[in-house]
Each structure stands twice: as structure tokens, then as C-alpha cells.
C-alpha atoms as one frame of an Amber mdcrd trajectory, in Angstrom:
protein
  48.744 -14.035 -14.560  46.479 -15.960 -16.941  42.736 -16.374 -15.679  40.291
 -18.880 -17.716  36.132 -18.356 -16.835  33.961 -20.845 -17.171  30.204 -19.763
 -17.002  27.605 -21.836 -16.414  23.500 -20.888 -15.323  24.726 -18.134 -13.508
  27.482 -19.810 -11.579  30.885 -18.691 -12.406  34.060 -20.639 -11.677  37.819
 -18.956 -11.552  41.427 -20.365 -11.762  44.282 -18.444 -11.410  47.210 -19.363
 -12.621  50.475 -18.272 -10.544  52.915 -15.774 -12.667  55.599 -17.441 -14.595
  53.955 -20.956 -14.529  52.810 -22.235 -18.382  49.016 -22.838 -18.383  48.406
 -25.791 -17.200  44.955 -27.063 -19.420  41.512 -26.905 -18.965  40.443 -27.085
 -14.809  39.056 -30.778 -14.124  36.074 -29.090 -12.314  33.269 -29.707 -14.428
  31.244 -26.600 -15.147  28.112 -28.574 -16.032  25.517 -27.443 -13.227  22.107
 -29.508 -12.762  19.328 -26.870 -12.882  17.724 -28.695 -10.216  20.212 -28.687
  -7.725  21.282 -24.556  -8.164  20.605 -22.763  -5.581  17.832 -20.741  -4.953
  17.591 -17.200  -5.999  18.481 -15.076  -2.712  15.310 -12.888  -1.797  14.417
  -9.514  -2.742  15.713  -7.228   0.416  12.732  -5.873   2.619  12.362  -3.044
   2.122  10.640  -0.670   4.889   7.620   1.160   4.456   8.378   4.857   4.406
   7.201   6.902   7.695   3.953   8.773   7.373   4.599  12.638   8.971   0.983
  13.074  10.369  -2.645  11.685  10.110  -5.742  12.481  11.269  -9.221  11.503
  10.394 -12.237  13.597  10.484 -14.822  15.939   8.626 -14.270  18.941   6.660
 -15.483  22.422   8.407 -18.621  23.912   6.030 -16.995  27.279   6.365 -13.471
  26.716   5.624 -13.716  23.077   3.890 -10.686  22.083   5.809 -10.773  18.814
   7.463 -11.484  18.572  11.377 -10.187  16.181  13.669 -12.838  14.042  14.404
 -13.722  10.449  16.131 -17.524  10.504  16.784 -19.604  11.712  13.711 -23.454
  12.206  13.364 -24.810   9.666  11.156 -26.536  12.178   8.761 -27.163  11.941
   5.348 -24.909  13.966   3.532 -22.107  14.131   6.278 -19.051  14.073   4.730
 -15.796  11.997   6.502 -12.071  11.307   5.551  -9.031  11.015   6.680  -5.447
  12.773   5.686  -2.325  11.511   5.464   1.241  13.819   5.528   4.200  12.013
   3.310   6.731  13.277   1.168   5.245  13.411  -1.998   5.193  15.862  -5.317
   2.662  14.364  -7.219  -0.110  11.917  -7.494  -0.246   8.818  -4.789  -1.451
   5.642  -5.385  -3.741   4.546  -2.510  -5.654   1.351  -1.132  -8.341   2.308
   1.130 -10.221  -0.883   2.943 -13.622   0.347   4.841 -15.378  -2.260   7.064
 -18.703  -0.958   8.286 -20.306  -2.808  11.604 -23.033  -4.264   9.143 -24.220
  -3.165   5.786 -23.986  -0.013   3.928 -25.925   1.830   1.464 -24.178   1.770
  -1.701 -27.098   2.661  -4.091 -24.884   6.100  -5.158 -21.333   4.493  -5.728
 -22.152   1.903  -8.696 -19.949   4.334 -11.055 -17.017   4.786  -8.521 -14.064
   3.514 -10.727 -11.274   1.914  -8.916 -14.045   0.441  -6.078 -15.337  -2.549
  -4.918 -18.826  -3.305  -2.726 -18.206  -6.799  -0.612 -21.264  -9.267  -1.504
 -22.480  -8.553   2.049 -22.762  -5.023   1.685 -19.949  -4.188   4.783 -16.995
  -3.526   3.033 -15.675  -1.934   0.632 -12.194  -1.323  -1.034 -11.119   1.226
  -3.576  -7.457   1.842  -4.809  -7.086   4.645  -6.765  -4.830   7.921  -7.408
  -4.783  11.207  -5.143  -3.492  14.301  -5.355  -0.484  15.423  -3.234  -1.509
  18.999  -1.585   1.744  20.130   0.442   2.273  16.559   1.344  -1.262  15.811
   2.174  -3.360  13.262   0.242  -6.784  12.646   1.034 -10.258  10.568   0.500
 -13.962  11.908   1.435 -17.123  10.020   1.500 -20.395  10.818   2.150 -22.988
   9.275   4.915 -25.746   8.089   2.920 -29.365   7.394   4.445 -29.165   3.758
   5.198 -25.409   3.831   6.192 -24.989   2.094  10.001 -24.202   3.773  12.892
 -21.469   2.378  14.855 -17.335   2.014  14.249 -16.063   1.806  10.780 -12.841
   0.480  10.279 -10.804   2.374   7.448  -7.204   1.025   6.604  -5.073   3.205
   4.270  -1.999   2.307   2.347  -0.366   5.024   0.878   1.883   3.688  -2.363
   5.449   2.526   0.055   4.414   4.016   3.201   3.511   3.083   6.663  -0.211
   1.457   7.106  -2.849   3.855   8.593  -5.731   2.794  10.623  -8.934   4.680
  11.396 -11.997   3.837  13.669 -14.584   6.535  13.599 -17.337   6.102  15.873
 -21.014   7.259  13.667 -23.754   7.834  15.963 -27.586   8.950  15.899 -27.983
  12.190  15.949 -29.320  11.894  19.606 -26.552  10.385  21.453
């Protein structure tokens, strides 16, 4: 059996040539191929986000420093709220954390956070950044500050390939 390739811009053309049977000359097919009219590259496969084993959102314990599942936090100074996520992971995970507030924040003490961004209007903020894996949990603090807003924060958390995570504490006065 006698097989001639042609190549041409990624398109490649066979003939075969029954057994026995003298070659029978270049193929009449032209192998010239108009860039313009080749076919589109087929898309990259989807490819689905990982599953996320547990989350929880909440504020470490003062005694124990583990984190508490919490929805409703006192809007205190100095509070300190996060959330958790369980994956599969042995080392550092690459993160994207977006935090709406329900109007604008105080953001005097985060100028130096690397890896963050304040929205002109003071409500939102994104930071994407590296955290450490802990037994499959990665996690992200912050701290009230004085003039933060009480009300529902919206915190979205992509974890490098996983599932999306949504969180909506509730911060109220101290009196409610």
C-alpha cells in the first residue's frame, strides 16, 4: 500500500493507493487552503469547576481562635469575620474574594494590602491573592473598622478551579 500526505495549515489530505496497483501521480485535489475560509479552531472543552467539600462563614472564637459559624455579627470595631472553604488542596490556593458592602466602608487601614482593590465609591472591594491550605481549609479574615456599615455584605469567593462561594453576613449595632 503506498500512501502520499499532503499538509497544508493544519489540514491534512490522504490517498491510498489499493495493493498491487502502480502509483498513479500526484492527487488532483489541490492542497492549497485559503486561510480565510479554514475552519475555526474547535473550542477549549469546559471544564467544570471542582466541588467545594464544606463552607461556612463566620468569626473566630477569642478562646480557641477557631472560626464560628456565624450570620449576624456586631458591628464593632475590631470584630474580626471570614469565611472557610474545604477543597482538596496540599498547598497554597489562589483566591478572588469580591466584598460589596450596603454603602461605604472605612478603608483608612488597608492602603498597604497587596493584591487589593478599594472601588472609587468606597463599597467594594476585591483582593486576589494566595492562602494557605490547612487540612483542606483555606481562609480570609478582616476586621470591622469604626466607620464600616452595618447591614448585609455580600462576599463572593473563587477558590483557583473550584465551585463559586457566596456569603451574606448580616452586621448589626450592637443593640439590635
Amino acid at each position: 500500500m503506498r500512501l502520499g500526505i499532503a499538509v497544508g495549515i493544519g489540514l491534512v489530505i490522504a490517498s491510498c493507493q489499493p495493493a498491487g496497483r502502480p502509483p498513479s501521480g500526484p492527487s488532483k485535489r489541490s492542497t492549497a487552503i485559503d486561510p480565510a475560509s479554514a475552519p475555526a479552531p474547535a473550542p477549549a472543552p469546559h471544564r467544570r469547576p471542582l466541588p467545594v467539600l464544606a463552607a461556612m462563614f463566620g468569626a473566630p472564637n477569642e478562646e480557641t481562635g477557631k472560626l464560628e459559624r456565624r450570620a449576624r455579627l456586631p458591628r464593632v470595631q475590631g470584630q474580626r469575620f471570614g469565611w472557610r472553604i474545604k477543597v482538596r488542596c496540599t498547598g497554597p490556593v489562589k483566591f478572588r474574594e469580591l466584598m460589596k458592602l450596603p454603602s461605604a466602608g472605612d478603608w483608612s487601614e488597608t492602603t498597604d494590602l497587596p493584591g487589593t482593590t478599594i472601588s472609587e465609591d468606597a463599597t467594594t472591594t476585591t483582593t486576589v491573592d494566595y492562602a494557605a491550605c490547612k487540612a483542606g481549609w483555606v481562609e480570609h479574615l478582616w476586621v470591622v473598622a469604626e466607620n464600616d456599615p452595618a447591614g448585609t455584605y455580600v462576599i463572593t469567593v473563587e477558590l483557583d478551579g473550584h465551585a463559586t462561594q457566596t456569603f451574606r453576613p448580616r452586621f448589626v449595632e450592637p443593640t439590635e
